[in-house]
Amino acid sequence: MFGNYLIGLREGLEASLVVCILIAYLVKTGRRDKLPPVWVGIGSAVGLSMAFGAVLQFGSSQLTFEAQEALGGSLSIIAVGLVTWMVFWMRRTARHLKAELHGKLDAALAMGTTALVVTSFLAVGREGLETALFIWSAVQATNDGYNPIIGAALGLFTSVVLGWLFYRGALKINLAKFFTWTGAMLVVVAAGVLAYGVHDLQEAGWLGGLHDVAFDISSTIPKDSWYGTLLKGVFNFQPDPTVLQLAVWAAYLVPTLAIFLGLFGGKPAKPVAPAPKAGSAKSAA
């Protein structure tokens, strides 16, 4: 449940920040009359994301076992790719996100109401579709009934509350550190989803090595034990992975986490003060 809570919190907070920036900009510039089109775009994006998740859940249940495994494995790998790109992109562009959204909003205001709806829809829709796909993949990986969905819903609810507190100015946190550490934890969760996706493709017959087990510690960590369920829910841990699963998990996790923390672990360089002009009082002094 914790892994899905983290997904809902991380992705939902990004969408909440986008909404806060859009709404605050219109309010501060005295354009409250343009708020309804923005809310229409945001609501449409949320509706599309929920519909996308429902299609994935109920559409896949009508397929054969092999087709379900092939679809689940393929979408899990796609979801991991999208989330990996997202955590790197968000960490790089977080400081410029506000100015970028303001520019797009100004352009949409100049073009009319339809452009405003489309702009807010695209700004939130991307986050929503990524969230729906990754949560669905994580739910398939844990196979733990409704607990993953409850965890994701709690994460999304928390992100909405935090977004509202940010907007009201009642809460201030270091977003750079927040996105760094939650991004690192998401990379760990994504590694488990990727390994499970590989296992799905092995069961579908797309990849070999299904019976080549790297190790089996099921007797030490039973799958139905509370700690086995906890490890699976948080890290998608499997006590009897195949050799290919373990290799893919390590090949993704180690370099991705090292690059992510290595690129963004340090403090930003301080700006250099401009040199005083020649002939000025400070220069003479």
GROMACS .gro file of C-alpha atoms in nm:
model
  285
    1MET     CA    1   0.000   0.000   0.000
    2PHE     CA    2   0.286   0.238   0.081
    3GLY     CA    3   0.429   0.215  -0.270
    4ASN     CA    4   0.095   0.309  -0.425
    5TYR     CA    5   0.046   0.581  -0.164
    6LEU     CA    6   0.380   0.725  -0.271
    7ILE     CA    7   0.278   0.712  -0.636
    8GLY     CA    8  -0.050   0.890  -0.566
    9LEU     CA    9   0.121   1.150  -0.346
   10ARG     CA   10   0.408   1.223  -0.585
   11GLU     CA   11   0.204   1.237  -0.905
   12GLY     CA   12  -0.094   1.405  -0.741
   13LEU     CA   13   0.120   1.677  -0.587
   14GLU     CA   14   0.264   1.763  -0.926
   15ALA     CA   15  -0.087   1.801  -1.067
   16SER     CA   16  -0.193   2.000  -0.759
   17LEU     CA   17   0.098   2.240  -0.802
   18VAL     CA   18   0.007   2.291  -1.167
   19VAL     CA   19  -0.354   2.369  -1.072
   20CYS     CA   20  -0.240   2.608  -0.794
   21ILE     CA   21  -0.013   2.795  -1.034
   22LEU     CA   22  -0.286   2.833  -1.296
   23ILE     CA   23  -0.554   2.945  -1.049
   24ALA     CA   24  -0.327   3.179  -0.854
   25TYR     CA   25  -0.206   3.349  -1.173
   26LEU     CA   26  -0.560   3.422  -1.292
   27VAL     CA   27  -0.666   3.548  -0.948
   28LYS     CA   28  -0.364   3.774  -0.905
   29THR     CA   29  -0.403   3.922  -1.256
   30GLY     CA   30  -0.770   4.000  -1.195
   31ARG     CA   31  -0.906   3.745  -1.445
   32ARG     CA   32  -1.141   3.548  -1.223
   33ASP     CA   33  -1.391   3.532  -1.509
   34LYS     CA   34  -1.150   3.292  -1.683
   35LEU     CA   35  -1.155   3.041  -1.395
   36PRO     CA   36  -1.454   2.834  -1.521
   37PRO     CA   37  -1.279   2.731  -1.849
   38VAL     CA   38  -0.972   2.629  -1.648
   39TRP     CA   39  -1.184   2.415  -1.416
   40VAL     CA   40  -1.355   2.259  -1.720
   41GLY     CA   41  -1.016   2.159  -1.860
   42ILE     CA   42  -0.898   2.026  -1.524
   43GLY     CA   43  -1.219   1.829  -1.470
   44SER     CA   44  -1.199   1.682  -1.820
   45ALA     CA   45  -0.840   1.572  -1.760
   46VAL     CA   46  -0.937   1.402  -1.432
   47GLY     CA   47  -1.231   1.230  -1.600
   48LEU     CA   48  -1.015   1.107  -1.888
   49SER     CA   49  -0.755   0.968  -1.645
   50MET     CA   50  -1.021   0.779  -1.447
   51ALA     CA   51  -1.174   0.644  -1.767
   52PHE     CA   52  -0.831   0.534  -1.889
   53GLY     CA   53  -0.771   0.345  -1.564
   54ALA     CA   54  -1.116   0.182  -1.586
   55VAL     CA   55  -1.052   0.069  -1.945
   56LEU     CA   56  -0.720  -0.083  -1.841
   57GLN     CA   57  -0.876  -0.266  -1.545
   58PHE     CA   58  -1.197  -0.396  -1.699
   59GLY     CA   59  -1.074  -0.432  -2.056
   60SER     CA   60  -0.782  -0.654  -1.958
   61SER     CA   61  -1.010  -0.887  -1.759
   62GLN     CA   62  -1.178  -0.999  -2.084
   63LEU     CA   63  -0.855  -1.129  -2.235
   64THR     CA   64  -0.701  -1.476  -2.216
   65PHE     CA   65  -0.436  -1.547  -1.953
   66GLU     CA   66  -0.148  -1.516  -2.201
   67ALA     CA   67  -0.291  -1.195  -2.344
   68GLN     CA   68  -0.339  -1.050  -1.995
   69GLU     CA   69   0.020  -1.128  -1.902
   70ALA     CA   70   0.151  -0.984  -2.230
   71LEU     CA   71  -0.055  -0.667  -2.190
   72GLY     CA   72   0.034  -0.629  -1.823
   73GLY     CA   73   0.404  -0.681  -1.885
   74SER     CA   74   0.416  -0.441  -2.181
   75LEU     CA   75   0.226  -0.165  -2.001
   76SER     CA   76   0.438  -0.211  -1.687
   77ILE     CA   77   0.754  -0.151  -1.889
   78ILE     CA   78   0.596   0.153  -2.058
   79ALA     CA   79   0.484   0.286  -1.718
   80VAL     CA   80   0.835   0.249  -1.576
   81GLY     CA   81   0.975   0.438  -1.874
   82LEU     CA   82   0.723   0.722  -1.832
   83VAL     CA   83   0.777   0.751  -1.456
   84THR     CA   84   1.156   0.746  -1.496
   85TRP     CA   85   1.137   1.026  -1.752
   86MET     CA   86   0.894   1.214  -1.526
   87VAL     CA   87   1.109   1.210  -1.212
   88PHE     CA   88   1.412   1.336  -1.405
   89TRP     CA   89   1.211   1.596  -1.598
   90MET     CA   90   1.031   1.728  -1.291
   91ARG     CA   91   1.350   1.756  -1.091
   92ARG     CA   92   1.520   1.953  -1.369
   93THR     CA   93   1.234   2.186  -1.460
   94ALA     CA   94   1.062   2.238  -1.122
   95ARG     CA   95   1.221   2.580  -1.075
   96HIS     CA   96   1.105   2.695  -1.421
   97LEU     CA   97   0.759   2.534  -1.412
   98LYS     CA   98   0.581   2.846  -1.287
   99ALA     CA   99   0.720   3.074  -1.559
  100GLU     CA  100   0.650   2.812  -1.826
  101LEU     CA  101   0.285   2.772  -1.721
  102HIS     CA  102   0.239   3.149  -1.701
  103GLY     CA  103   0.365   3.184  -2.058
  104LYS     CA  104   0.129   2.914  -2.186
  105LEU     CA  105  -0.160   3.068  -1.995
  106ASP     CA  106  -0.095   3.414  -2.140
  107ALA     CA  107  -0.092   3.268  -2.491
  108ALA     CA  108  -0.417   3.080  -2.423
  109LEU     CA  109  -0.584   3.393  -2.286
  110ALA     CA  110  -0.496   3.578  -2.604
  111MET     CA  111  -0.643   3.300  -2.822
  112GLY     CA  112  -0.974   3.259  -2.640
  113THR     CA  113  -1.177   3.032  -2.410
  114THR     CA  114  -1.122   2.710  -2.605
  115ALA     CA  115  -0.745   2.751  -2.591
  116LEU     CA  116  -0.770   2.808  -2.215
  117VAL     CA  117  -0.962   2.482  -2.170
  118VAL     CA  118  -0.711   2.293  -2.383
  119THR     CA  119  -0.412   2.440  -2.200
  120SER     CA  120  -0.541   2.344  -1.854
  121PHE     CA  121  -0.648   2.002  -1.987
  122LEU     CA  122  -0.303   1.925  -2.127
  123ALA     CA  123  -0.124   2.059  -1.819
  124VAL     CA  124  -0.313   1.822  -1.586
  125GLY     CA  125  -0.396   1.541  -1.829
  126ARG     CA  126  -0.037   1.430  -1.877
  127GLU     CA  127   0.008   1.382  -1.505
  128GLY     CA  128  -0.327   1.205  -1.478
  129LEU     CA  129  -0.260   0.954  -1.755
  130GLU     CA  130   0.085   0.874  -1.618
  131THR     CA  131  -0.065   0.826  -1.272
  132ALA     CA  132  -0.342   0.596  -1.399
  133LEU     CA  133  -0.100   0.380  -1.598
  134PHE     CA  134   0.159   0.347  -1.322
  135ILE     CA  135  -0.099   0.280  -1.049
  136TRP     CA  136  -0.262   0.013  -1.267
  137SER     CA  137   0.077  -0.149  -1.328
  138ALA     CA  138   0.158  -0.137  -0.957
  139VAL     CA  139  -0.181  -0.288  -0.869
  140GLN     CA  140  -0.121  -0.574  -1.114
  141ALA     CA  141   0.226  -0.628  -0.969
  142THR     CA  142   0.113  -0.648  -0.605
  143ASN     CA  143  -0.207  -0.845  -0.677
  144ASP     CA  144  -0.333  -0.746  -0.333
  145GLY     CA  145  -0.701  -0.677  -0.386
  146TYR     CA  146  -0.817  -0.324  -0.316
  147ASN     CA  147  -0.534  -0.225  -0.080
  148PRO     CA  148  -0.315  -0.074  -0.357
  149ILE     CA  149  -0.611   0.129  -0.484
  150ILE     CA  150  -0.685   0.251  -0.131
  151GLY     CA  151  -0.321   0.349  -0.088
  152ALA     CA  152  -0.317   0.540  -0.417
  153ALA     CA  153  -0.645   0.713  -0.330
  154LEU     CA  154  -0.505   0.821   0.007
  155GLY     CA  155  -0.194   0.954  -0.166
  156LEU     CA  156  -0.403   1.154  -0.412
  157PHE     CA  157  -0.619   1.290  -0.130
  158THR     CA  158  -0.308   1.395   0.064
  159SER     CA  159  -0.170   1.569  -0.245
  160VAL     CA  160  -0.495   1.765  -0.289
  161VAL     CA  161  -0.484   1.878   0.076
  162LEU     CA  162  -0.119   1.979   0.043
  163GLY     CA  163  -0.194   2.166  -0.279
  164TRP     CA  164  -0.474   2.358  -0.109
  165LEU     CA  165  -0.245   2.445   0.184
  166PHE     CA  166   0.023   2.564  -0.060
  167TYR     CA  167  -0.230   2.783  -0.234
  168ARG     CA  168  -0.349   2.934   0.093
  169GLY     CA  169   0.011   2.993   0.203
  170ALA     CA  170  -0.038   2.782   0.516
  171LEU     CA  171   0.232   2.530   0.430
  172LYS     CA  172   0.586   2.569   0.302
  173ILE     CA  173   0.827   2.284   0.237
  174ASN     CA  174   1.147   2.248   0.039
  175LEU     CA  175   1.003   2.118  -0.288
  176ALA     CA  176   1.348   2.050  -0.432
  177LYS     CA  177   1.430   1.805  -0.153
  178PHE     CA  178   1.078   1.664  -0.159
  179PHE     CA  179   1.093   1.580  -0.529
  180THR     CA  180   1.447   1.446  -0.494
  181TRP     CA  181   1.370   1.194  -0.220
  182THR     CA  182   1.025   1.094  -0.343
  183GLY     CA  183   1.173   1.059  -0.690
  184ALA     CA  184   1.444   0.828  -0.553
  185MET     CA  185   1.182   0.618  -0.374
  186LEU     CA  186   0.973   0.604  -0.692
  187VAL     CA  187   1.276   0.470  -0.880
  188VAL     CA  188   1.291   0.185  -0.626
  189VAL     CA  189   0.919   0.116  -0.671
  190ALA     CA  190   0.957   0.133  -1.049
  191ALA     CA  191   1.235  -0.125  -1.037
  192GLY     CA  192   0.996  -0.371  -0.873
  193VAL     CA  193   0.725  -0.295  -1.129
  194LEU     CA  194   0.976  -0.349  -1.409
  195ALA     CA  195   1.083  -0.686  -1.267
  196TYR     CA  196   0.720  -0.792  -1.236
  197GLY     CA  197   0.655  -0.680  -1.594
  198VAL     CA  198   0.941  -0.900  -1.713
  199HIS     CA  199   0.787  -1.192  -1.519
  200ASP     CA  200   0.454  -1.127  -1.693
  201LEU     CA  201   0.622  -1.141  -2.033
  202GLN     CA  202   0.791  -1.466  -1.931
  203GLU     CA  203   0.455  -1.616  -1.836
  204ALA     CA  204   0.309  -1.495  -2.166
  205GLY     CA  205   0.586  -1.678  -2.352
  206TRP     CA  206   0.740  -1.360  -2.493
  207LEU     CA  207   1.058  -1.406  -2.290
  208GLY     CA  208   1.235  -1.725  -2.186
  209GLY     CA  209   1.383  -1.834  -1.855
  210LEU     CA  210   1.057  -1.865  -1.662
  211HIS     CA  211   1.184  -2.168  -1.468
  212ASP     CA  212   1.539  -2.037  -1.416
  213VAL     CA  213   1.500  -1.922  -1.055
  214ALA     CA  214   1.780  -1.705  -0.918
  215PHE     CA  215   1.702  -1.797  -0.555
  216ASP     CA  216   1.408  -1.910  -0.348
  217ILE     CA  217   1.364  -1.781   0.008
  218SER     CA  218   0.991  -1.852   0.028
  219SER     CA  219   1.046  -2.059   0.340
  220THR     CA  220   1.214  -1.762   0.511
  221ILE     CA  221   0.983  -1.492   0.374
  222PRO     CA  222   0.650  -1.658   0.286
  223LYS     CA  223   0.439  -1.470   0.035
  224ASP     CA  224   0.131  -1.488   0.258
  225SER     CA  225   0.310  -1.364   0.573
  226TRP     CA  226   0.254  -1.008   0.695
  227TYR     CA  227   0.615  -0.911   0.629
  228GLY     CA  228   0.614  -1.081   0.290
  229THR     CA  229   0.297  -0.888   0.200
  230LEU     CA  230   0.455  -0.566   0.331
  231LEU     CA  231   0.770  -0.612   0.123
  232LYS     CA  232   0.566  -0.691  -0.185
  233GLY     CA  233   0.337  -0.394  -0.132
  234VAL     CA  234   0.624  -0.148  -0.082
  235PHE     CA  235   0.901  -0.282  -0.308
  236ASN     CA  236   0.717  -0.544  -0.520
  237PHE     CA  237   0.951  -0.795  -0.357
  238GLN     CA  238   0.935  -1.153  -0.484
  239PRO     CA  239   1.103  -1.430  -0.279
  240ASP     CA  240   1.162  -1.651  -0.586
  241PRO     CA  241   1.258  -1.426  -0.882
  242THR     CA  242   1.391  -1.559  -1.207
  243VAL     CA  243   1.745  -1.488  -1.319
  244LEU     CA  244   1.618  -1.248  -1.586
  245GLN     CA  245   1.399  -1.063  -1.336
  246LEU     CA  246   1.687  -1.013  -1.097
  247ALA     CA  247   1.922  -0.903  -1.375
  248VAL     CA  248   1.674  -0.649  -1.515
  249TRP     CA  249   1.592  -0.519  -1.166
  250ALA     CA  250   1.960  -0.458  -1.087
  251ALA     CA  251   2.041  -0.321  -1.433
  252TYR     CA  252   1.766  -0.060  -1.395
  253LEU     CA  253   1.786   0.030  -1.026
  254VAL     CA  254   2.160   0.073  -0.970
  255PRO     CA  255   2.251   0.308  -1.260
  256THR     CA  256   1.920   0.498  -1.256
  257LEU     CA  257   1.937   0.570  -0.884
  258ALA     CA  258   2.306   0.658  -0.905
  259ILE     CA  259   2.251   0.901  -1.193
  260PHE     CA  260   1.945   1.057  -1.029
  261LEU     CA  261   2.112   1.119  -0.693
  262GLY     CA  262   2.445   1.208  -0.851
  263LEU     CA  263   2.300   1.474  -1.080
  264PHE     CA  264   2.069   1.632  -0.826
  265GLY     CA  265   2.217   1.550  -0.488
  266GLY     CA  266   2.440   1.857  -0.465
  267LYS     CA  267   2.347   2.213  -0.387
  268PRO     CA  268   2.307   2.456  -0.676
  269ALA     CA  269   2.595   2.688  -0.737
  270LYS     CA  270   2.562   3.038  -0.599
  271PRO     CA  271   2.523   3.312  -0.857
  272VAL     CA  272   2.836   3.517  -0.922
  273ALA     CA  273   2.798   3.889  -0.854
  274PRO     CA  274   2.867   4.109  -1.158
  275ALA     CA  275   3.199   4.293  -1.160
  276PRO     CA  276   3.173   4.667  -1.081
  277LYS     CA  277   3.207   4.904  -1.370
  278ALA     CA  278   3.536   5.082  -1.419
  279GLY     CA  279   3.543   5.430  -1.274
  280SER     CA  280   3.265   5.369  -1.028
  281ALA     CA  281   3.297   5.458  -0.661
  282LYS     CA  282   3.307   5.091  -0.557
  283SER     CA  283   3.571   5.017  -0.819
  284ALA     CA  284   3.787   5.307  -0.702
  285ALA     CA  285   3.748   5.201  -0.343
   0.00000   0.00000   0.00000
